[in-house]
Each structure stands twice: as structure tokens, then as C-alpha cells.
Tab-separated table of C-alpha atoms in Angstrom:
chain	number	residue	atom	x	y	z
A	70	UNK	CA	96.516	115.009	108.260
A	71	UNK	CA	100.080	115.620	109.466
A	72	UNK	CA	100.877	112.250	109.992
A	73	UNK	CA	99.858	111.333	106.168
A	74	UNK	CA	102.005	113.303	104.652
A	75	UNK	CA	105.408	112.517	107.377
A	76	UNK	CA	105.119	109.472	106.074
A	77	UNK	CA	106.039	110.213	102.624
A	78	UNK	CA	109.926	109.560	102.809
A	79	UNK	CA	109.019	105.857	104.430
A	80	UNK	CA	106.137	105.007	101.296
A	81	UNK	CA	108.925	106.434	98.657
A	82	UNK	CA	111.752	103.766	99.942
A	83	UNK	CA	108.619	101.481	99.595
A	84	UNK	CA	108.129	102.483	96.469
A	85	UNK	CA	111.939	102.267	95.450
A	86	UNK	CA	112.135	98.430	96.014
A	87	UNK	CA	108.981	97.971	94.290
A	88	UNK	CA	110.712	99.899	91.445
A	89	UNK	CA	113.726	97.541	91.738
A	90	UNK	CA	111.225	94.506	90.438
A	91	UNK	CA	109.611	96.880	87.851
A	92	UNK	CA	105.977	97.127	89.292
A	93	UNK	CA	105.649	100.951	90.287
A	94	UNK	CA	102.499	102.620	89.321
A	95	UNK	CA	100.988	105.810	89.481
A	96	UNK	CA	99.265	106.301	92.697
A	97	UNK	CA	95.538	108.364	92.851
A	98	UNK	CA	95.920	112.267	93.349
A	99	UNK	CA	96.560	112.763	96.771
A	100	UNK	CA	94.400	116.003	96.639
A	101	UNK	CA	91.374	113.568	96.071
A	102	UNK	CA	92.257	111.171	99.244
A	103	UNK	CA	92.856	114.327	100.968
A	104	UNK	CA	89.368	115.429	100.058
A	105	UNK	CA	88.312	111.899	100.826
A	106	UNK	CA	90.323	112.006	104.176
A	107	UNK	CA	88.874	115.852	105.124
A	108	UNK	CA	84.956	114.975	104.857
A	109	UNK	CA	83.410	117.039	107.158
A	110	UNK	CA	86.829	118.331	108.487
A	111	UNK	CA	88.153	121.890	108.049
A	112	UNK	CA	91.460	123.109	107.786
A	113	UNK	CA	94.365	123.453	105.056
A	114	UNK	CA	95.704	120.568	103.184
A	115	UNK	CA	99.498	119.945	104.152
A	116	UNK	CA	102.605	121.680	101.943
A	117	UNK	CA	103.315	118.338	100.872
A	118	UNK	CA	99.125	117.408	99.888
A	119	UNK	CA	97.983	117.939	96.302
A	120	UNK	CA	98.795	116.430	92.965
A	121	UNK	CA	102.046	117.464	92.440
A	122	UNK	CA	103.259	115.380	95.465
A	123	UNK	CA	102.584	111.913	94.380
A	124	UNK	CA	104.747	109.105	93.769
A	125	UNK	CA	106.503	108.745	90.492
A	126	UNK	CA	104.469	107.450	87.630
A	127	UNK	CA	106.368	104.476	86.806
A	128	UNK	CA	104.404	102.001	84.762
A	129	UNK	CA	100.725	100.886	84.676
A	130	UNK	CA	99.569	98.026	86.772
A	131	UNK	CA	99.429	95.026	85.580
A	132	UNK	CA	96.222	93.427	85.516
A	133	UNK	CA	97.146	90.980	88.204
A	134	UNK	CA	99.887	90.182	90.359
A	135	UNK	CA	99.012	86.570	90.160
A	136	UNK	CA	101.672	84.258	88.324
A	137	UNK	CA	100.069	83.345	84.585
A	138	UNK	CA	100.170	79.961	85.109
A	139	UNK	CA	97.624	78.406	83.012
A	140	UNK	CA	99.536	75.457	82.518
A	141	UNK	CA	99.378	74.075	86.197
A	142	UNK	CA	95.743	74.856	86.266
A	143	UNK	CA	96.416	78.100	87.954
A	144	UNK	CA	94.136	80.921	86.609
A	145	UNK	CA	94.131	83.296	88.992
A	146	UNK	CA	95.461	85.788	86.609
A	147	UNK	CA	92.832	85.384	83.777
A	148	UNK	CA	90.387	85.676	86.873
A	149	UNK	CA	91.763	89.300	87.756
A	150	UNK	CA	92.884	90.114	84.310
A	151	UNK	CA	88.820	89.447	83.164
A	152	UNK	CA	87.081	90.530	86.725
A	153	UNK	CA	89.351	92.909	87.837
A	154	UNK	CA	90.742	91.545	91.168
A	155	UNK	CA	88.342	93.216	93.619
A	156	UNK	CA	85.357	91.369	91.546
A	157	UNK	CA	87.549	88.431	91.160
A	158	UNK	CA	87.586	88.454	94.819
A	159	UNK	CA	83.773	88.132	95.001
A	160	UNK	CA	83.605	85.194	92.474
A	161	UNK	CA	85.765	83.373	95.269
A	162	UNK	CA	82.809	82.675	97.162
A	163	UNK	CA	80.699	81.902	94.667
A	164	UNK	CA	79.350	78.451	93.845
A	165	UNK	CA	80.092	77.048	90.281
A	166	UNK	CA	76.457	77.354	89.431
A	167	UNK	CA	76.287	80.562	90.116
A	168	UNK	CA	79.905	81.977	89.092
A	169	UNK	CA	78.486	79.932	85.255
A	170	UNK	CA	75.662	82.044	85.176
A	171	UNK	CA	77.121	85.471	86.235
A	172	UNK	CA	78.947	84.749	83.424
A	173	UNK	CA	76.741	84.603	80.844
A	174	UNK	CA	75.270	87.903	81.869
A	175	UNK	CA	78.892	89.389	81.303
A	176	UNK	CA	78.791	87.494	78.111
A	177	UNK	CA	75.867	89.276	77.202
A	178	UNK	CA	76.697	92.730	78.260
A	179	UNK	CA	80.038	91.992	75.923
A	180	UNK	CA	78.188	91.618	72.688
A	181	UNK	CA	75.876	94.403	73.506
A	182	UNK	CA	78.603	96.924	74.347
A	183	UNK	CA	80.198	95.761	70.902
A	184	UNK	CA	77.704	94.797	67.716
A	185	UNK	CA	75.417	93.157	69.406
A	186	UNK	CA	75.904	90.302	66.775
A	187	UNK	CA	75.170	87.520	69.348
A	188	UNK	CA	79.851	86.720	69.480
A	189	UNK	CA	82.389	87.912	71.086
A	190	UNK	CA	84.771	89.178	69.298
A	191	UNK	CA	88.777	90.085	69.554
A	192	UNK	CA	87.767	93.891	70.373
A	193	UNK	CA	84.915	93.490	72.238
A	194	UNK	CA	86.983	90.992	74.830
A	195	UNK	CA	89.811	93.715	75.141
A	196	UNK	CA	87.229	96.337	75.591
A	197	UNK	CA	85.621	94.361	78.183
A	198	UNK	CA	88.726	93.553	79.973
A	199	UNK	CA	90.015	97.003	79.971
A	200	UNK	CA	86.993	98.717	81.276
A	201	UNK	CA	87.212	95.911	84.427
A	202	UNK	CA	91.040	97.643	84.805
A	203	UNK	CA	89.676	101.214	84.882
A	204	UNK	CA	87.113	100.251	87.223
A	205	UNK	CA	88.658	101.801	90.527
A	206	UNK	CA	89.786	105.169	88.635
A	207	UNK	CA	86.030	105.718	87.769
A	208	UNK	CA	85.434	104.340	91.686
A	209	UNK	CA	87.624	106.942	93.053
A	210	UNK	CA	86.247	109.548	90.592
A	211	UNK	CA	82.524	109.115	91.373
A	212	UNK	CA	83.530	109.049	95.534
A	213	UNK	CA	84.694	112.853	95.009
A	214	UNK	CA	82.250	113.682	92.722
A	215	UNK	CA	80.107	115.593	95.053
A	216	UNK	CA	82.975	117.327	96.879
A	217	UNK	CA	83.957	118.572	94.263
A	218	UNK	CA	80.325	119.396	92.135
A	219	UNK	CA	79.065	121.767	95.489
A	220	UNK	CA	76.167	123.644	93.075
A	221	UNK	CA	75.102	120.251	91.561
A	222	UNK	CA	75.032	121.201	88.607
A	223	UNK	CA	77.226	118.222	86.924
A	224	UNK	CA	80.064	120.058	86.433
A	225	UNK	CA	83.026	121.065	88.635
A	226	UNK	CA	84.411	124.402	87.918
A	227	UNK	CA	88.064	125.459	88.932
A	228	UNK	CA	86.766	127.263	91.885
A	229	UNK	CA	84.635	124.688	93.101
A	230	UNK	CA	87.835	122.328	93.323
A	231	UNK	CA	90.195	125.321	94.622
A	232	UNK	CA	87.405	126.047	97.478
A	233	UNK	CA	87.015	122.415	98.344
A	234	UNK	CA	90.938	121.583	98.357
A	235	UNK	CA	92.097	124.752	100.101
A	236	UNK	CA	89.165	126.981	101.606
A	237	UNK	CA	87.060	129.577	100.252
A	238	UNK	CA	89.404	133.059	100.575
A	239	UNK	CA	88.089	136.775	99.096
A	240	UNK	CA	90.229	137.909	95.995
A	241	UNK	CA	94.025	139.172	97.294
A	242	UNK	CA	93.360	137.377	100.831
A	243	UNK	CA	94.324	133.571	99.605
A	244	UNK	CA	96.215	132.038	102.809
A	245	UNK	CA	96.776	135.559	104.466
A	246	UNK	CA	95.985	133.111	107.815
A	247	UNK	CA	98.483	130.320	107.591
A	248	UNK	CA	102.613	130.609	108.082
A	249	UNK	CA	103.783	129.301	104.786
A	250	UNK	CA	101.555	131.323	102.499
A	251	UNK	CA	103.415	130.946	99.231
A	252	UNK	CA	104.144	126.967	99.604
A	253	UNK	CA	99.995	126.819	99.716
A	254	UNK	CA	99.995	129.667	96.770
A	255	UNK	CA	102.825	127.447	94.654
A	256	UNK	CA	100.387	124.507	95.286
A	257	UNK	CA	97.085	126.229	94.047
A	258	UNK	CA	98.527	127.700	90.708
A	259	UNK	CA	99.923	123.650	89.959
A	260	UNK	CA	96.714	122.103	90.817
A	261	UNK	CA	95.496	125.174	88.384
A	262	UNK	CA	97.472	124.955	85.841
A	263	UNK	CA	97.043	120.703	85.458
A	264	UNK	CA	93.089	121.220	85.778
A	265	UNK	CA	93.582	124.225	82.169
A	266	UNK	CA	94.990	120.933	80.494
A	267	UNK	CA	92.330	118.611	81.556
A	268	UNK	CA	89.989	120.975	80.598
A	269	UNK	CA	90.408	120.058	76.956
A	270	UNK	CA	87.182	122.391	75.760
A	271	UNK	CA	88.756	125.846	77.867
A	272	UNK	CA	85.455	126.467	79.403
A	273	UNK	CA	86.557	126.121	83.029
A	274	UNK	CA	83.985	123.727	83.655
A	275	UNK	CA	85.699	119.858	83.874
A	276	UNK	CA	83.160	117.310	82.999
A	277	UNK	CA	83.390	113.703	84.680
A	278	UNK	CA	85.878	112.849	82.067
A	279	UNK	CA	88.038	115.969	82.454
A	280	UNK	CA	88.162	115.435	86.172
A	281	UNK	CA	89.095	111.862	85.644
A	282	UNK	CA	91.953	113.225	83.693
A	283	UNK	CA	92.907	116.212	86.241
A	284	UNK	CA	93.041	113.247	88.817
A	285	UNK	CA	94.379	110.388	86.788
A	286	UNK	CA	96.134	112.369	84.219
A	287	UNK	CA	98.837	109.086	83.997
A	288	UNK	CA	95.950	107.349	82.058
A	289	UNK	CA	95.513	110.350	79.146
A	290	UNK	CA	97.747	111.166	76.263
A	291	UNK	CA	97.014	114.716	76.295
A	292	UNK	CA	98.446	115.022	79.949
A	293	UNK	CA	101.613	113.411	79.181
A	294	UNK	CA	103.437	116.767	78.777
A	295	UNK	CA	101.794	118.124	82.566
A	296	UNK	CA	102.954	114.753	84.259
A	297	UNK	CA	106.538	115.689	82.699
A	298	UNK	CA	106.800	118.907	83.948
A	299	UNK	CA	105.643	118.071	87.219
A	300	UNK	CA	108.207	115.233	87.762
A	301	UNK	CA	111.049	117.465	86.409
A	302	UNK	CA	110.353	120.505	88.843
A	303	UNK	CA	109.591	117.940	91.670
A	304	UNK	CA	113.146	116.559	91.638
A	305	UNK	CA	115.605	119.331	89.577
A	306	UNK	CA	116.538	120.778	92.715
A	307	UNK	CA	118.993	122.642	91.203
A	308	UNK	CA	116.735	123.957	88.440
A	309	UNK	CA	118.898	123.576	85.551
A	310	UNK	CA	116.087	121.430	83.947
A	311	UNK	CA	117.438	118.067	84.168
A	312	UNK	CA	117.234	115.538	87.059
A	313	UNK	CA	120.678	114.471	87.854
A	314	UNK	CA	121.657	111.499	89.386
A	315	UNK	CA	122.021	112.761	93.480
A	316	UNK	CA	118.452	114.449	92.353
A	317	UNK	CA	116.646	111.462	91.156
A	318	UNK	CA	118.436	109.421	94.369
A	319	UNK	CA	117.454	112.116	96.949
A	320	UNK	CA	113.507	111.403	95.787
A	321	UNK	CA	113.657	107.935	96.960
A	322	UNK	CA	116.055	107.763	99.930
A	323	UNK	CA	117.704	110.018	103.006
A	324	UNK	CA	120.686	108.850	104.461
A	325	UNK	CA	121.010	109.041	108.077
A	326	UNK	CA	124.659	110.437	109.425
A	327	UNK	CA	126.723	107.617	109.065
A	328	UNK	CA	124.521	105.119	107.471
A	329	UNK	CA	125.943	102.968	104.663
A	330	UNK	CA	123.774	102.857	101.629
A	331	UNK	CA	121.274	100.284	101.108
A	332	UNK	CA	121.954	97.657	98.193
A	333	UNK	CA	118.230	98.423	96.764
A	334	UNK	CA	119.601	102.356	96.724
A	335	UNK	CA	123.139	100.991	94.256
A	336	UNK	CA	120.332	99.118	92.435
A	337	UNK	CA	118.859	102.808	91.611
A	338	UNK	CA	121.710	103.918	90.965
A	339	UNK	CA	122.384	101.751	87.564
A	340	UNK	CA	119.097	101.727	87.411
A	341	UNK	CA	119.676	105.824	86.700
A	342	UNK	CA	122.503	104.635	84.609
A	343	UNK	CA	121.842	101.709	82.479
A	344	UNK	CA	118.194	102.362	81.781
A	345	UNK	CA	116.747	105.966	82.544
A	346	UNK	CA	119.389	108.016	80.766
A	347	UNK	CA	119.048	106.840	77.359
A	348	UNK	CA	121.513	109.367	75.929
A	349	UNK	CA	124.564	108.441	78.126
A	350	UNK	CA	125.118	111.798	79.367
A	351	UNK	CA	124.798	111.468	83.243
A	352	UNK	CA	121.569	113.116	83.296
A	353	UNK	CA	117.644	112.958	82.293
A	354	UNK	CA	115.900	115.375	80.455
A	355	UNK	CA	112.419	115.871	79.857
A	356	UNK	CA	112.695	112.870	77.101
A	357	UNK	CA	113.839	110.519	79.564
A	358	UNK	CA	111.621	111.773	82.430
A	359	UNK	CA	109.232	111.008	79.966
A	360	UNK	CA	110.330	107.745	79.022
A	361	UNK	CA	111.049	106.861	82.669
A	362	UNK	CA	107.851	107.693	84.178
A	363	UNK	CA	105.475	106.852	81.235
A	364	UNK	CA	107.479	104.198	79.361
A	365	UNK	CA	105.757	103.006	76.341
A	366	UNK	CA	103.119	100.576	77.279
A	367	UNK	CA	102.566	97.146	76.040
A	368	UNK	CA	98.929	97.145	75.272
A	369	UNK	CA	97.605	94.409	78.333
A	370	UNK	CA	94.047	93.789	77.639
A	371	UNK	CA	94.628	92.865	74.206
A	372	UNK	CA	97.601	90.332	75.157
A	373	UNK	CA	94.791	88.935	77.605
A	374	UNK	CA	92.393	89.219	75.320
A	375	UNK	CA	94.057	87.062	72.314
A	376	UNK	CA	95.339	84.700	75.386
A	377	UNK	CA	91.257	83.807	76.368
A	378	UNK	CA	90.571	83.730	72.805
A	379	UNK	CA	93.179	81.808	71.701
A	380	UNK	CA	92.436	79.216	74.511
A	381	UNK	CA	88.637	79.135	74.361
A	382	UNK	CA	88.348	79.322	70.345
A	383	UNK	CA	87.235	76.005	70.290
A	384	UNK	CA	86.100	75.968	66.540
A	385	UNK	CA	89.043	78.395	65.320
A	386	UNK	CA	86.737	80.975	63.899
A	387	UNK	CA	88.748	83.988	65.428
A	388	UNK	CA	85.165	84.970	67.494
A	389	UNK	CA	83.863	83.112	70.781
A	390	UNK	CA	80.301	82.283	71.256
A	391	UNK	CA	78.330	82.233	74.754
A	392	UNK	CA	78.371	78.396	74.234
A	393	UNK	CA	82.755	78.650	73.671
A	394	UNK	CA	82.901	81.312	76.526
A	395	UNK	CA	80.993	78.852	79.272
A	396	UNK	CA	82.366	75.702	78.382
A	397	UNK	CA	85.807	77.411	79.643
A	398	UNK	CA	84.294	79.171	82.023
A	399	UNK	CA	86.582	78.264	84.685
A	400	UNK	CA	89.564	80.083	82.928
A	401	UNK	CA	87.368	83.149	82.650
A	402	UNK	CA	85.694	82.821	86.576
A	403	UNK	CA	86.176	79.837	87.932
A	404	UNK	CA	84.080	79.064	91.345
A	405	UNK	CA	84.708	79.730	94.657
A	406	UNK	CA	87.348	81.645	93.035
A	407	UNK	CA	85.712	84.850	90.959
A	408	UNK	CA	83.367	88.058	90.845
A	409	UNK	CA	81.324	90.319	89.101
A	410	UNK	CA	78.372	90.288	91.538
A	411	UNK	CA	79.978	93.806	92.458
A	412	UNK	CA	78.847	95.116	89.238
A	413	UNK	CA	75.976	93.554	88.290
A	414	UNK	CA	73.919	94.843	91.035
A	415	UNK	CA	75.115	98.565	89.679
A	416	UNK	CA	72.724	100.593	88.231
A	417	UNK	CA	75.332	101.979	85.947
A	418	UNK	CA	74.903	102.635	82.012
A	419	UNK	CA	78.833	101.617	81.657
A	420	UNK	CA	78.142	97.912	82.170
């Protein structure tokens, strides 16, 4: 696991330049690709491994990276936007017959998710397309699941997460056998303290959804304040509780001895200036770490949602019937170019 973690400063400059064109986004816990990563394989996660360690939370994704180019007869991005792009990926090979009447079967599982009224309505199309976004969180979830839920009993308890993530230890003996016993102690209490806030009901037991937010805690209001406080002690160096400009620079990007700075690093830098710290002072606080890292969000799936309706609408009754839906199918799926076969064959209540 060494390795993983060296490469942290290199995926940060990565992530920097990204940042530069605005499409940063929270990255999945590494404790759960370390627990991924360690299947079947003993040992201690790495000083820099767990939760706390994980890029910056920038922004959420955007449901495709695809230009919106409707226009030109481009709808790549109403594929991914509707699909999701791993499902959008599978409609690619599809033939049109086929890719049609996938459709309809999404068309149906719609309306019954919604009223069941036999139309599609506003809600029930955003509802649709964000459950395709939120697809590989509840992927990524469901992979762990059993690491994490060792009695079976369809719960994971605190200690069932501390003993898979760092090894089972007696009371008073945690890490007695490794060097750098109270980096690893530091760690545990973090990962501890994020899964008390997940754990919304205090019974020390996280459901699937509470474990969903201990991993993903970017995508839940009541973890705002957690993702926050982690950011802030991750970069205040000098503990004074604000991330100062050297702080927030020294994240992202090492100089080597003589090295001029890189142009993308000056971008940062007004970045810092012009944008983070909203209060002109020279420095963020938790506000603007808050601001910064989970910036009020424009709400996608709807704006997606009143695009497709808008353009499929065909008799302007704000509500799309099957008929409406497949007549413009290829904006939704196309052929040769979409996906949901992925899904369809799951035996999942969700669809």
C-alpha cells in the first residue's frame, strides 16, 4: 500500500489543474479503497490512509463531461446525464431496437417510482436522473458492505469498521506494535468521531444509509460541519484556525530547491484571493472553507430534467407520456450510443 499513498503529492497537483477549470470533486473515502485494496491482506493502513486524507471536496460532478450540444445533434450529455455514463456506455453497443425498448422499461420504472399515474412527470424525471448520478456511491457502498458487516447482521457497528480498517487490538494495547503509534491513534479517533455524526440515531450501529454518509459524507447536509473541520485541521498548519494562503498552496504543490513556480500554482493563488476569501482578509475561515469546498450547488438533475422535458413535451402539457418519451428517444438513449442493460438485469428494489 506504500506506493498508494506516495503518490498523493503527484494526484493533488492533478487535482490543482483540474481545480483551475472548476471540475474538482470529492473523491470516495480512501479508508473504503483501502479496505477494497487490503482483501485478504493484513497489515496497517498507511499514516496518510483513512478519510481524513482525501482530496478537497470541491464541487459535485457534473453529470457528464460531454459538451451539451443538442443543437449539432450531439447528445452525449443527455445520454450520461439520463444513464449515468457507465450505463450510457452500454447503450453504445446497443442496436436502436433494442436501446427503444430498454427504454420503455425505464419509462415504466419512472412512473412507478413516482404515482404510478401512467406520465412522467417534472419530479419523477429529476428523481430518475438523480438516482442514475448516485449510482456508483451506492456501488462503492454495497462492495464494502461485507467488510465492514463481519457478524452479518445488517448493521456495521464502530468496532466492526475500527477492526476491519486498523486490526483487532485488546483495550490499552491499540498500535503498541507499529513505530508511529499516535499518527494511527490520531487517525482512529477521526474516522470515530465522523462515523458519531453519521450515526444520526446514536446507537453505534450505522445502517446502509449511515455508512453511505460516513463514506460519502460530501453528499449529506448533516455532515457539512465534519467535512469543515476536517479540511481546516488538514491544512491550518499553524493551528490558528484559519487556512492561510502558503497553507492552502502547500496542499496542492511542493516546490523543489530552485524551481520556479508553475503558472497553474499563480492561478491558485488568485484563485485564494479573488474567490475563496470572501471577506478580503487574506485568510479563510471555517465560512469560506465551507463555501470553498461545498459551494452552493446548482440543483443538476432538475436543470436536465426541465431540458428533456422541455424538448420532448411535444403537446405542452408540462408531463411526458411513454408515447412523448420514445418518439425522442434518441435524445434520452440513442443507439449504438446508450445503457441501462447494467441495471436492468439487477435484482435491486431501487430500480
Amino acid at each position: 500500500m506504500g506506493h498508494l499513498y506516495g503518490e498523493r503529492r503527484a494526484e493533488r497537483v492533478g487535482e490543482a489543474k483540474l481545480d483551475c477549470l472548476g471540475l474538482m470533486m470529492w473523491r470516495p473515502s480512501l479508508l473504503l479503497l483501502l479496505l477494497l485494496l487490503r482483501s485478504g491482506v493484513q497489515g496497517k493502513p498507511s499514516p496518510d490512509a483513512g478519510p481524513h486524507s482525501q482530496g478537497r471536496v470541491h464541487q459535485a460532478a457534473p453529470l457528464s463531461e460531454a459538451p451539451h450540444d443538442d443543437a449539432h445533434g450531439n447528445f452525449q450529455y443527455d445520454h450520461e446525464a439520463f444513464l449515468g455514463r457507465e450505463v450510457a456506455k452500454e447503450f453504445d453497443q446497443l442496436s436502436p431496437e433494442e436501446s427503444r425498448a430498454r427504454l420503455g422499461r425505464i419509462v415504466d420504472r419512472m412512473d412507478r417510482a413516482g404515482d404510478g399515474d401512467g406520465w412522467v412527470s417534472l419530479a419523477e424525471l429529476r428523481a430518475w436522473i438523480a438516482h442514475t448520478q448516485q449510482r456508483h456511491i451506492r456501488d462503492s457502498v454495497s462492495a464494502a458492505w461485507n467488510t465492514y458487516d463481519t457478524d452479518r447482521d445488517g448493521r456495521v457497528g464502530w468496532e466492526e469498521l475500527r477492526n476491519a480498517t486498523y486490526g483487532h487490538y485488546e483495550p490499552g494495547e491499540e498500535f503498541h506494535d507499529v513505530e508511529d503509534a499516535e499518527t494511527y491513534k490520531k487517525m482512529m479517533a477521526r474516522d470515530e468521531r465522523r462515523f458519531r455524526v453519521a450515526d444520526q440515531d446514536g446507537d453505534s450501529m450505522a445502517t446502509r444509509e449511515e455508512l453511505t454518509a460516513f463514506l460519502h459524507p460530501e453528499e449529506f447536509p448533516h455532515m457539512r460541519d465534519i467535512v469543515i473541520a476536517e479540511t481546516l485541521e488538514d491544512l491550518d498548519k499553524n493551528k490558528d484556525g484559519y487556512v492561510q494562503v502558503e497553507e492552502y498552496i502547500a496542499d496542492l504543490y511542493s516546490a523543489e530547491p530552485g524551481e520556479e513556480e508553475p503558472a497553474w500554482v499563480r492561478t491558485e493563488r488568485e484563485q485564494f484571493r479573488d474567490f475563496r476569501d470572501l471577506n478580503k482578509d487574506g485568510r479563510l475561515d471555517g465560512s469560506e472553507v465551507g463555501h470553498w469546498v461545498l459551494p452552493p450547488a446548482q440543483d443538476q438533475p432538475l436543470v436536465e430534467a426541465n431540458h428533456l422535458l422541455h424538448e420532448s413535451d411535444t403537446d405542452k402539457d408540462g408531463r411526458l407520456s411513454k408515447a412523448e418519451i420514445l418518439s425522442n428517444w434518441n435524445m434520452f438513449v440513442g443507439s449504438q450510443a446508450t445503457n441501462y442493460g447494467e441495471d436492468l438485469t439487477r435484482h435491486h428494489d431501487e430500480l
